[in-house]
Coordinates of C-alpha atoms in Angstrom, one line a residue:
Chain A
M17 CA 96.7 123.4 109.0
E18 CA 98.4 121.4 111.6
G19 CA 96.8 119.3 114.3
I20 CA 98.1 118.4 117.7
T21 CA 101.5 116.8 118.0
I22 CA 101.6 114.3 120.7
N23 CA 105.3 113.8 120.4
N24 CA 105.6 117.2 121.9
P25 CA 105.1 116.7 125.6
E26 CA 103.9 120.3 126.0
N27 CA 100.7 119.3 124.3
L28 CA 100.0 116.4 126.6
I29 CA 97.5 118.1 128.8
E30 CA 95.6 119.2 125.7
C31 CA 95.5 115.6 124.6
K32 CA 94.5 114.2 128.0
T33 CA 91.7 116.7 128.3
I34 CA 90.3 115.8 124.9
L35 CA 90.6 112.1 125.7
D36 CA 88.7 112.7 128.9
W37 CA 85.9 114.5 127.2
I38 CA 85.4 111.9 124.5
S39 CA 83.4 108.8 125.4
A40 CA 84.5 105.4 124.3
E41 CA 83.3 104.0 120.9
S42 CA 81.8 107.3 119.9
S43 CA 82.1 108.9 116.4
V44 CA 84.5 111.8 116.0
L45 CA 85.2 114.2 113.1
D46 CA 88.5 116.1 113.4
L47 CA 88.5 119.3 111.4
G48 CA 92.1 120.0 110.3
C49 CA 93.4 116.7 111.6
G50 CA 97.0 117.3 110.4
D51 CA 99.0 114.1 110.5
G52 CA 96.2 112.4 112.4
E53 CA 98.1 112.1 115.7
L54 CA 95.1 113.0 117.8
L55 CA 92.7 110.7 115.8
S56 CA 95.1 107.8 116.1
L57 CA 95.3 108.3 119.8
L58 CA 91.5 108.5 120.1
I59 CA 91.2 105.2 118.2
K60 CA 93.8 103.5 120.3
K61 CA 92.5 104.7 123.7
K62 CA 88.8 105.2 123.1
R63 CA 88.1 103.0 120.0
V64 CA 86.3 105.8 118.3
Q65 CA 85.0 105.8 114.8
A66 CA 87.2 108.5 113.3
Q67 CA 87.1 110.7 110.3
G68 CA 89.5 113.5 109.5
I69 CA 89.3 116.5 107.2
E70 CA 92.6 118.0 106.1
I71 CA 93.8 120.2 103.2
N72 CA 97.5 119.5 103.2
Q73 CA 98.5 116.8 100.8
Q74 CA 101.5 115.5 102.8
A75 CA 99.5 115.5 106.0
I76 CA 96.8 113.4 104.2
Q77 CA 99.4 110.9 103.2
N78 CA 100.6 110.6 106.8
C79 CA 97.0 110.0 107.8
I80 CA 96.6 107.3 105.2
I81 CA 99.8 105.6 106.5
K82 CA 98.1 105.5 109.9
G83 CA 95.1 103.9 108.3
L84 CA 92.9 106.8 109.0
N85 CA 89.9 107.9 106.9
V86 CA 90.4 111.4 105.8
F87 CA 88.9 113.8 103.3
Q88 CA 91.0 116.4 101.4
E89 CA 88.7 119.3 101.8
D90 CA 88.4 122.8 103.0
I91 CA 87.1 123.0 106.6
D92 CA 85.1 126.1 105.6
S93 CA 82.9 124.2 103.2
G94 CA 83.4 120.5 104.2
L95 CA 80.5 120.1 106.7
S96 CA 77.6 121.1 104.5
D97 CA 77.3 117.5 103.2
Y98 CA 76.5 116.1 106.7
P99 CA 73.0 116.0 108.1
E100 CA 72.4 117.2 111.7
K101 CA 74.1 115.3 114.6
S102 CA 76.1 113.1 112.3
F103 CA 78.9 112.8 114.8
D104 CA 79.1 112.5 118.6
Y105 CA 82.0 114.9 118.5
V106 CA 83.5 117.4 116.1
I107 CA 87.0 118.7 117.0
L108 CA 88.4 122.0 116.0
N109 CA 91.8 121.9 117.8
Q110 CA 94.2 124.7 116.9
T111 CA 92.5 125.1 113.6
F112 CA 89.5 127.3 114.6
Q113 CA 91.6 130.5 114.4
Q114 CA 92.8 129.5 110.9
V115 CA 89.4 129.2 109.1
K116 CA 88.1 132.0 106.9
K117 CA 84.6 132.1 108.5
P118 CA 84.9 131.0 112.2
A119 CA 81.3 131.9 113.1
F120 CA 80.0 129.8 110.2
V121 CA 82.3 126.9 110.8
L122 CA 81.5 126.8 114.5
E123 CA 77.8 126.9 113.8
E124 CA 78.2 124.1 111.3
A125 CA 80.3 122.0 113.7
L126 CA 77.6 122.4 116.4
R127 CA 74.9 121.4 113.9
V128 CA 76.6 118.2 112.7
S129 CA 77.7 117.1 116.2
S130 CA 76.3 116.5 119.6
K131 CA 79.3 118.1 121.2
T132 CA 82.0 120.3 119.7
I133 CA 85.5 120.7 121.0
V134 CA 87.3 123.9 120.2
G135 CA 91.0 124.6 121.1
F136 CA 92.8 127.9 120.2
P137 CA 95.8 130.0 121.3
N138 CA 94.9 132.9 123.7
F139 CA 95.9 136.0 121.9
L140 CA 95.9 138.0 125.1
H141 CA 98.2 135.8 127.2
L142 CA 100.5 137.8 129.5
S143 CA 103.6 137.4 127.4
S144 CA 101.7 138.6 124.3
R145 CA 100.4 141.6 126.3
L146 CA 103.9 142.5 127.4
K147 CA 105.4 142.1 124.0
M148 CA 102.7 144.3 122.5
C149 CA 102.9 147.0 125.1
F150 CA 106.6 147.2 125.5
G151 CA 108.0 145.7 122.4
G152 CA 105.6 147.6 120.1
K153 CA 105.4 144.5 117.8
V154 CA 102.9 141.8 117.0
P155 CA 103.8 139.1 119.6
V156 CA 105.6 135.9 118.7
T157 CA 105.1 133.5 121.5
K158 CA 105.2 129.7 122.1
S159 CA 101.5 129.3 121.4
L160 CA 101.5 131.9 118.6
P161 CA 104.9 131.1 117.0
Y162 CA 104.3 132.8 113.6
K163 CA 105.6 136.2 112.3
W164 CA 102.8 138.5 111.1
F165 CA 103.6 138.0 107.4
D166 CA 103.4 134.2 107.3
T167 CA 101.0 133.2 109.9
P168 CA 98.2 130.7 109.1
N169 CA 96.2 132.3 111.9
L170 CA 93.5 134.5 110.5
H171 CA 91.7 135.5 113.6
F172 CA 93.1 136.8 116.9
F173 CA 91.0 136.6 120.0
S174 CA 91.2 135.9 123.7
I175 CA 89.6 133.3 126.0
A176 CA 87.3 136.1 127.2
D177 CA 86.3 137.0 123.7
F178 CA 85.4 133.4 123.0
I179 CA 83.3 133.0 126.1
E180 CA 81.5 136.2 125.4
Y181 CA 80.8 135.0 121.8
C182 CA 79.4 131.7 123.0
K183 CA 77.0 133.6 125.4
T184 CA 75.7 135.9 122.6
K185 CA 75.1 132.9 120.3
G186 CA 73.5 130.8 123.0
I187 CA 76.2 128.2 122.8
K188 CA 76.5 126.1 125.9
I189 CA 80.0 125.8 127.4
E190 CA 80.0 122.5 129.1
E191 CA 83.7 122.3 130.1
T192 CA 86.6 124.7 130.0
V193 CA 90.2 123.9 130.4
V194 CA 92.9 126.7 130.1
I195 CA 96.5 125.6 129.8
S196 CA 99.8 127.2 130.2
K197 CA 103.2 125.4 130.1
N198 CA 101.3 122.1 130.0
K199 CA 99.5 122.9 133.3
K200 CA 95.9 123.8 133.9
V201 CA 95.5 127.5 134.7
R202 CA 92.9 128.3 137.4
V203 CA 93.5 132.0 138.2
F204 CA 93.0 134.8 135.7
P205 CA 92.9 132.4 132.7
N206 CA 92.6 135.2 130.2
I207 CA 95.9 136.5 131.4
F208 CA 97.9 133.4 132.2
G209 CA 96.4 130.9 129.8
E210 CA 98.2 130.1 126.6
I211 CA 95.6 127.7 125.2
G212 CA 91.9 127.6 125.7
L213 CA 90.0 124.3 125.3
F214 CA 86.2 124.2 125.3
L215 CA 83.6 121.5 125.2
L216 CA 80.5 123.0 123.6
S217 CA 77.0 122.1 122.7
K218 CA 73.9 123.8 121.4
Chain B
M20 CA 64.4 63.7 86.9
Q21 CA 65.7 66.9 85.6
K22 CA 68.8 66.6 83.6
K23 CA 71.6 68.7 85.1
S24 CA 73.4 70.8 82.5
I25 CA 77.1 70.8 83.0
R26 CA 78.6 74.3 83.1
R27 CA 81.5 74.1 80.7
Q28 CA 84.4 76.3 81.2
I29 CA 87.6 76.5 79.2
E30 CA 90.9 78.0 80.3
I31 CA 93.7 78.6 77.9
T32 CA 97.1 80.0 78.6
I33 CA 98.2 82.1 75.6
S34 CA 101.6 83.0 76.7
I35 CA 103.8 82.9 79.8
H36 CA 106.6 85.3 80.4
Q37 CA 108.7 83.7 83.1
S38 CA 111.0 86.7 83.6
H39 CA 108.2 88.9 84.8
N40 CA 105.8 86.1 85.8
I41 CA 103.2 87.6 83.5
K42 CA 100.6 85.3 82.2
T43 CA 98.2 86.1 79.4
K44 CA 95.3 83.8 79.7
Q45 CA 91.8 83.3 78.3
F46 CA 88.8 82.0 80.2
T47 CA 85.7 81.0 78.3
F48 CA 82.3 80.4 80.0
A49 CA 78.6 81.0 79.5
F50 CA 78.3 78.2 76.9
P51 CA 74.7 77.6 75.7
P52 CA 72.3 76.9 77.3
N53 CA 73.9 78.7 80.2
E54 CA 74.5 82.0 78.4
L55 CA 75.0 85.2 80.5
I56 CA 71.9 87.2 80.8
L57 CA 72.7 90.8 80.1
E58 CA 71.1 93.8 81.9
S59 CA 69.2 94.4 78.7
G60 CA 67.6 90.9 79.1
K61 CA 69.4 89.6 76.1
K62 CA 71.6 86.4 76.3
L63 CA 75.2 86.2 75.3
G64 CA 77.5 83.2 75.2
P65 CA 80.0 81.8 75.0
I66 CA 82.0 84.6 76.4
T67 CA 85.8 84.7 76.3
I68 CA 87.7 86.9 78.7
T69 CA 91.4 87.6 78.2
Y70 CA 93.3 88.4 81.3
E71 CA 96.7 88.8 82.8
T72 CA 97.9 88.2 86.3
Y73 CA 101.0 89.5 88.1
G74 CA 102.5 88.2 91.3
K75 CA 101.3 85.2 93.3
L76 CA 98.0 84.5 95.0
N77 CA 98.7 83.7 98.7
K78 CA 97.5 80.5 100.4
E79 CA 94.7 82.4 102.2
K80 CA 93.7 84.1 98.9
T81 CA 93.7 87.5 100.7
N82 CA 96.1 89.5 98.5
A83 CA 94.2 89.6 95.2
I84 CA 93.6 93.0 93.5
L85 CA 91.5 93.5 90.4
V86 CA 92.5 96.4 88.2
T87 CA 89.9 97.7 85.8
H88 CA 90.9 99.5 82.6
A89 CA 89.6 102.6 80.9
L90 CA 88.0 103.0 77.4
S91 CA 91.0 102.1 75.3
G92 CA 92.9 99.9 77.8
D93 CA 93.3 96.1 77.8
A94 CA 94.4 93.2 80.0
H95 CA 98.1 94.2 79.7
A96 CA 98.5 96.5 82.7
S97 CA 102.0 95.7 83.8
G98 CA 105.4 94.5 82.6
N99 CA 106.6 94.0 79.0
H100 CA 105.5 91.3 76.6
E101 CA 108.6 89.8 75.1
E102 CA 107.2 89.7 71.5
E103 CA 105.8 93.3 71.5
D104 CA 107.9 95.0 74.1
I105 CA 105.1 97.4 75.0
A106 CA 104.9 98.3 78.6
G107 CA 101.5 97.7 80.3
W108 CA 99.2 100.7 80.5
W109 CA 99.7 101.1 84.3
D110 CA 103.3 99.7 84.4
K111 CA 104.5 102.7 86.3
L112 CA 102.1 101.8 89.1
I113 CA 102.0 98.0 89.1
G114 CA 105.0 95.6 89.3
P115 CA 107.6 94.1 91.5
G116 CA 108.7 96.7 94.1
K117 CA 106.3 99.3 92.6
F118 CA 103.4 101.1 94.3
I119 CA 101.1 98.2 93.7
D120 CA 103.8 95.7 94.6
T121 CA 103.4 92.4 92.8
N122 CA 105.9 90.8 95.2
K123 CA 103.1 91.3 97.7
Y124 CA 99.9 91.4 95.8
F125 CA 98.3 89.2 93.2
V126 CA 97.1 91.6 90.5
I127 CA 94.4 90.6 87.9
C128 CA 93.5 92.7 84.9
S129 CA 91.1 91.6 82.2
N130 CA 90.0 93.1 78.9
I131 CA 86.4 94.1 79.3
L132 CA 83.4 92.5 77.7
G133 CA 82.7 94.3 74.4
G134 CA 86.4 95.1 74.0
C135 CA 88.7 94.1 71.1
R136 CA 91.8 92.9 72.9
G137 CA 91.1 89.3 73.3
S138 CA 87.7 89.4 75.0
T139 CA 84.3 88.8 73.4
G140 CA 83.2 91.9 71.6
P141 CA 81.6 93.0 68.3
A142 CA 84.6 91.8 66.3
S143 CA 84.2 88.2 67.7
I144 CA 82.6 85.4 65.7
N145 CA 79.0 84.9 66.5
P146 CA 78.7 81.0 66.8
N147 CA 75.2 81.1 65.3
T148 CA 76.2 82.8 62.1
K149 CA 79.9 82.0 62.0
K150 CA 80.5 85.7 61.1
E151 CA 81.5 88.6 63.2
Y152 CA 78.8 90.0 65.5
A153 CA 79.4 93.5 64.3
T154 CA 76.2 95.5 65.1
N155 CA 74.3 92.3 66.0
F156 CA 76.4 92.3 69.2
P157 CA 74.0 93.1 72.1
L158 CA 74.2 96.5 73.8
I159 CA 76.3 96.0 77.0
S160 CA 76.5 98.0 80.2
I161 CA 79.1 98.6 82.9
G162 CA 77.0 96.2 85.0
D163 CA 77.5 93.5 82.4
I164 CA 81.2 94.2 82.2
V165 CA 81.5 93.8 86.0
N166 CA 79.3 90.7 86.0
V167 CA 81.8 89.1 83.6
Q168 CA 84.7 90.2 85.8
K169 CA 83.0 88.5 88.8
E170 CA 82.8 85.3 86.8
L171 CA 86.5 85.5 86.3
V172 CA 87.1 86.1 90.0
D173 CA 84.9 83.1 90.8
H174 CA 86.9 81.1 88.3
L175 CA 90.1 82.0 90.1
N176 CA 88.5 80.8 93.3
I177 CA 88.9 84.2 95.0
D178 CA 86.2 84.8 97.6
K179 CA 87.1 88.3 98.5
L180 CA 89.3 90.8 96.6
L181 CA 91.6 92.9 98.7
S182 CA 90.8 95.8 96.4
V183 CA 89.3 96.8 93.0
I184 CA 91.1 99.8 91.4
G185 CA 90.5 101.7 88.2
G186 CA 90.4 105.2 86.7
S187 CA 87.9 106.8 84.3
M188 CA 85.7 104.1 82.9
G189 CA 87.7 101.7 85.1
G190 CA 86.5 103.9 88.0
M191 CA 82.9 103.3 86.9
Q192 CA 83.5 99.6 87.1
V193 CA 84.9 100.1 90.6
L194 CA 81.7 101.9 91.6
Q195 CA 79.7 99.1 90.0
W196 CA 81.6 96.5 92.1
M197 CA 80.7 98.6 95.2
V198 CA 77.0 98.4 94.6
A199 CA 76.7 95.0 92.8
Y200 CA 79.2 92.9 94.8
P201 CA 80.0 94.8 98.0
E202 CA 80.6 91.5 99.9
R203 CA 83.2 90.4 97.4
I204 CA 85.6 93.4 98.0
K205 CA 87.5 94.6 101.0
S206 CA 88.3 98.0 99.6
A207 CA 87.7 100.0 96.4
I208 CA 89.6 102.8 94.7
P209 CA 87.6 104.7 92.1
I210 CA 89.9 107.3 90.4
A211 CA 89.0 110.3 88.2
T212 CA 85.5 109.0 87.6
T213 CA 81.8 109.7 88.0
M214 CA 78.5 108.1 89.1
K215 CA 77.0 109.2 85.8
H216 CA 78.0 111.1 82.7
T217 CA 76.9 114.7 82.3
P218 CA 75.4 115.9 79.0
Q219 CA 78.9 117.4 78.1
Q220 CA 80.5 114.0 78.6
I221 CA 77.8 112.3 76.5
A222 CA 78.2 114.9 73.9
F223 CA 82.0 114.3 73.5
N224 CA 81.3 110.6 73.2
E225 CA 78.6 111.2 70.6
V226 CA 80.9 113.2 68.4
G227 CA 83.4 110.4 68.6
R228 CA 80.7 107.9 67.6
Q229 CA 79.4 110.0 64.8
A230 CA 83.0 110.3 63.4
I231 CA 83.1 106.5 63.1
I232 CA 79.5 106.1 61.8
S233 CA 79.8 108.8 59.2
D234 CA 83.0 107.2 57.8
P235 CA 81.9 105.6 54.5
N236 CA 83.9 102.5 55.4
W237 CA 81.8 101.8 58.5
K238 CA 79.0 100.2 56.4
N239 CA 76.7 99.7 59.3
G240 CA 79.5 98.0 61.2
R241 CA 80.0 95.3 58.5
Y242 CA 83.5 96.3 57.6
Y243 CA 85.3 93.2 58.8
G244 CA 87.4 91.7 56.0
S245 CA 87.5 94.9 54.1
K246 CA 88.7 98.5 54.8
I247 CA 87.9 99.6 58.3
P248 CA 86.6 103.1 59.1
A249 CA 90.1 104.2 60.1
K250 CA 89.6 107.9 59.5
G251 CA 86.5 108.0 61.7
L252 CA 88.1 106.0 64.5
A253 CA 91.3 108.2 64.3
L254 CA 89.1 111.3 64.5
A255 CA 87.2 110.0 67.5
R256 CA 90.5 109.3 69.2
M257 CA 91.8 112.8 68.4
I258 CA 88.8 114.4 70.0
G259 CA 89.3 112.0 73.0
H260 CA 92.9 113.0 73.4
I261 CA 91.9 116.7 73.5
T262 CA 89.6 116.0 76.4
Y263 CA 92.3 113.9 78.2
M264 CA 94.8 116.7 78.4
S265 CA 94.5 120.1 80.0
D266 CA 95.2 123.5 78.5
D267 CA 98.3 123.8 80.6
S268 CA 99.6 120.3 79.7
M269 CA 99.2 121.1 76.0
K270 CA 101.0 124.4 76.4
I271 CA 103.9 122.7 78.2
K272 CA 104.0 119.8 75.8
F273 CA 103.6 121.6 72.5
G274 CA 103.3 125.3 72.9
R275 CA 102.8 126.9 69.5
R276 CA 105.8 125.1 68.1
F277 CA 105.9 124.0 64.5
K278 CA 107.0 120.7 63.2
L279 CA 110.2 121.1 61.4
N280 CA 110.7 121.1 57.5
K281 CA 107.1 121.9 56.8
E282 CA 105.8 124.6 54.6
K283 CA 103.5 126.9 56.4
Y284 CA 99.8 127.6 55.6
K285 CA 99.0 124.2 54.2
F286 CA 96.2 122.2 55.8
G287 CA 98.6 119.5 57.0
A288 CA 99.7 119.0 60.5
E289 CA 102.0 122.0 61.0
F290 CA 101.8 122.7 64.7
E291 CA 103.3 120.1 67.0
V292 CA 99.9 119.6 68.7
E293 CA 98.4 118.7 65.3
G294 CA 101.1 116.2 64.6
Y295 CA 100.6 114.7 68.0
L296 CA 96.8 114.2 67.6
H297 CA 97.4 112.7 64.1
Y298 CA 99.9 110.3 65.5
R299 CA 97.6 109.3 68.4
G300 CA 94.7 108.9 66.0
D301 CA 96.7 106.8 63.5
S302 CA 98.3 104.5 66.1
F303 CA 94.9 103.9 67.8
V304 CA 93.5 102.5 64.6
K305 CA 96.1 99.8 64.6
R306 CA 94.9 98.3 67.9
F307 CA 91.3 99.2 68.3
D308 CA 88.0 98.0 66.7
P309 CA 85.7 100.9 65.7
N310 CA 82.6 98.9 66.7
S311 CA 84.1 98.3 70.2
Y312 CA 84.5 102.1 70.5
L313 CA 80.8 102.5 69.8
Y314 CA 79.6 99.9 72.2
I315 CA 81.9 100.8 75.0
T316 CA 81.2 104.6 74.9
K317 CA 77.5 103.8 74.9
A318 CA 78.0 101.7 78.0
M319 CA 79.8 104.6 79.7
D320 CA 77.0 107.1 78.7
Y321 CA 74.3 104.8 80.0
F322 CA 76.1 104.1 83.3
N323 CA 74.2 105.7 86.2
I324 CA 74.5 104.3 89.7
E325 CA 72.4 107.2 91.0
N326 CA 69.5 106.1 88.8
G327 CA 67.0 108.2 90.7
K328 CA 68.1 107.0 94.1
R329 CA 68.7 109.3 97.0
L330 CA 72.4 110.1 97.3
G331 CA 72.6 108.7 100.8
S332 CA 71.1 105.3 99.8
I333 CA 73.5 104.4 97.0
F334 CA 76.2 103.0 99.2
K335 CA 74.1 102.3 102.3
G336 CA 75.4 99.5 104.4
L337 CA 78.7 99.3 102.5
K338 CA 81.4 97.8 104.7
T339 CA 84.1 98.4 102.1
K340 CA 86.9 100.9 102.7
I341 CA 86.9 103.5 100.0
L342 CA 89.7 105.7 98.5
V343 CA 88.4 108.3 96.1
I344 CA 91.0 110.1 94.0
S345 CA 90.6 113.0 91.6
F346 CA 93.0 115.4 89.9
K347 CA 92.7 119.2 90.0
S348 CA 93.3 119.8 86.3
D349 CA 90.9 117.1 85.1
W350 CA 88.1 118.8 83.2
L351 CA 86.7 115.7 81.6
Y352 CA 85.9 114.0 84.9
P353 CA 86.3 117.1 87.2
S354 CA 86.9 116.8 90.9
Q355 CA 83.3 117.8 91.7
Q356 CA 82.2 114.5 90.3
S357 CA 84.5 112.6 92.6
Q358 CA 83.3 114.8 95.5
K359 CA 79.8 113.7 94.8
I360 CA 80.9 110.1 95.2
V361 CA 82.5 111.2 98.5
K362 CA 79.3 112.9 99.5
A363 CA 77.3 109.7 98.8
C364 CA 79.9 107.8 100.9
K365 CA 79.6 110.4 103.7
L366 CA 75.8 110.2 103.8
A367 CA 76.0 106.4 103.9
R368 CA 78.7 106.5 106.7
V369 CA 81.1 104.5 104.6
K370 CA 84.8 104.6 105.6
T371 CA 86.2 106.9 103.0
T372 CA 89.4 108.7 102.2
Y373 CA 89.4 111.4 99.5
C374 CA 92.4 113.0 97.8
D375 CA 92.3 115.7 95.2
I376 CA 95.8 115.5 93.7
S377 CA 97.5 118.6 92.2
S378 CA 98.6 117.9 88.6
N379 CA 98.4 119.7 85.3
Y380 CA 98.1 116.6 83.2
G381 CA 94.3 116.8 83.0
H382 CA 92.3 113.5 82.9
D383 CA 95.5 111.7 81.8
A384 CA 96.9 112.4 85.2
F385 CA 95.5 109.1 86.5
L386 CA 98.0 107.3 84.1
L387 CA 100.8 109.9 84.4
E388 CA 100.8 111.5 87.8
V389 CA 101.9 108.2 89.3
K390 CA 104.1 109.3 92.1
E391 CA 101.5 111.1 94.3
E392 CA 98.8 108.7 93.2
G393 CA 101.0 105.7 93.8
Q394 CA 102.1 106.7 97.3
I395 CA 98.5 107.2 98.4
I396 CA 97.3 103.9 96.9
K397 CA 100.3 102.0 98.4
H398 CA 99.7 103.3 101.9
F399 CA 95.9 102.8 101.6
L400 CA 96.4 99.1 100.4
N401 CA 98.8 98.6 103.3
S402 CA 96.2 99.7 105.8
V403 CA 93.6 97.5 104.2
L404 CA 95.9 94.5 104.2
S405 CA 96.9 94.9 107.8
N406 CA 93.3 95.5 108.9
D407 CA 94.7 96.7 112.2
W408 CA 93.3 98.4 115.3
K409 CA 92.1 101.3 113.4
E410 CA 89.0 99.3 112.5
S411 CA 86.2 100.5 114.6
P412 CA 84.8 97.8 117.0
L413 CA 81.3 98.6 115.6
T414 CA 82.1 97.7 112.1
I415 CA 85.1 95.4 112.4
Q416 CA 85.1 92.7 109.7
K417 CA 85.8 89.2 110.7
I418 CA 88.2 87.4 108.4

């Protein structure tokens, strides 16, 4: 599972948003931290106490090169060891749609953290809708770049789906930022937003 | 006025190999009346420890790494001895330009207490009787082994080790360092190891011990100067080797192939795997003392750093940076045992990294799957050495 790539300027708003949400010198657990770019940035800018969880061997090595603490574990089962509120923040950025049991993982993330950050691609972005309606095929877009047969994404949902889910589960949405083309989307986010970022608590 | 007893210590250099800068040395301490008090309460002394060092200790003494060996290992971890031409047991990992780069680090490896490769063990002469200790040698623990290593580190005037690294029983020693001398280590790398043996692990060791004890040449351990219980020790080693490999690695290495020029259906070593085990057993006898095998396997079985403690309290307050490594095909020290170490670190909020490396070598992977393991260790040591901005301000260590 890949985390955020800061070398890619298109992700900058995502990074900035997460940086804004996280308070200095807090403790952060990044689920599916990839090469550890986001965690390194958080340490540099916010002096956080960082821990990553990642399954990919090569990504782990890249984390170790950066001096990060990382566990080679499955996100789906990696949180059970932690007692409640072990971290100030748990981050599930671009990995939430890839876990086997998203409901369970989100519940666990909320249990072990004070606040949970979730970021995912909006499956019902305008370009996806058009490709589905008129192309007759599963959409391949910038935020959903994979073909149907080799996608790591296991769950497809929209920003509206996620907001509704949080309501039914009593999860408090503290902040929402919807992004498209590295800009914040303010009107019709479920149509024009490529990426949804949420700051949650329970 | 109380008379001060002078603590006598002796240091001998056995051999120096200039080409590799490898030094085999001996350090003797704990002379009566200052014997070492073992965990059992018994006293032992004098104690001689054979060790080798590779590379140079820097001025600030911040680049020292202690490498701890497994059951059958010794002080010779790296390079080749000119007279024997046998590569060290972790030579693929340790050396100039290698993953643990001796151009950069000062690496120390000592033969453990109770061993038979130059350190005091059951085959050593008991100064009181002028005969071998044999089974009069006191029972030793992993704690005692580590206490002796600490004496050596003191003797080398090293205040803080950059890291202590070891696999299998070497990993137990690493865990022991973490709980016994946390302030003396900056990082620790326990590999393919456990916080305590399971009944299955004890059972395998007991079969090995019984193989030795039931050999008529064992004679209650008093076989020195006569025939040694070679068959028993070889059998113990054969059993050991089965547990060190995996089903897959055996299939790849031997398959069901036969050794050539052998008549079939005789009870000799017909299959290649049989020949291999016989060879391993027989070559082990030439370099290992059967009584050491008994004492060391007992120390492993009794090792238990959990010891009734809550998992979260074992490593509580530990400021050391930890790298835990396991191998997916290792069924003797399976990944779950390493994951329990990781869980204990998690609960104690210790800075920890965990890698579960893909390999089909089984337990032997820690000696053989060097490329993956080496890279990880190399990068980890780099980050510990640089002690850079990644250190959290809350837990930053002042040098």
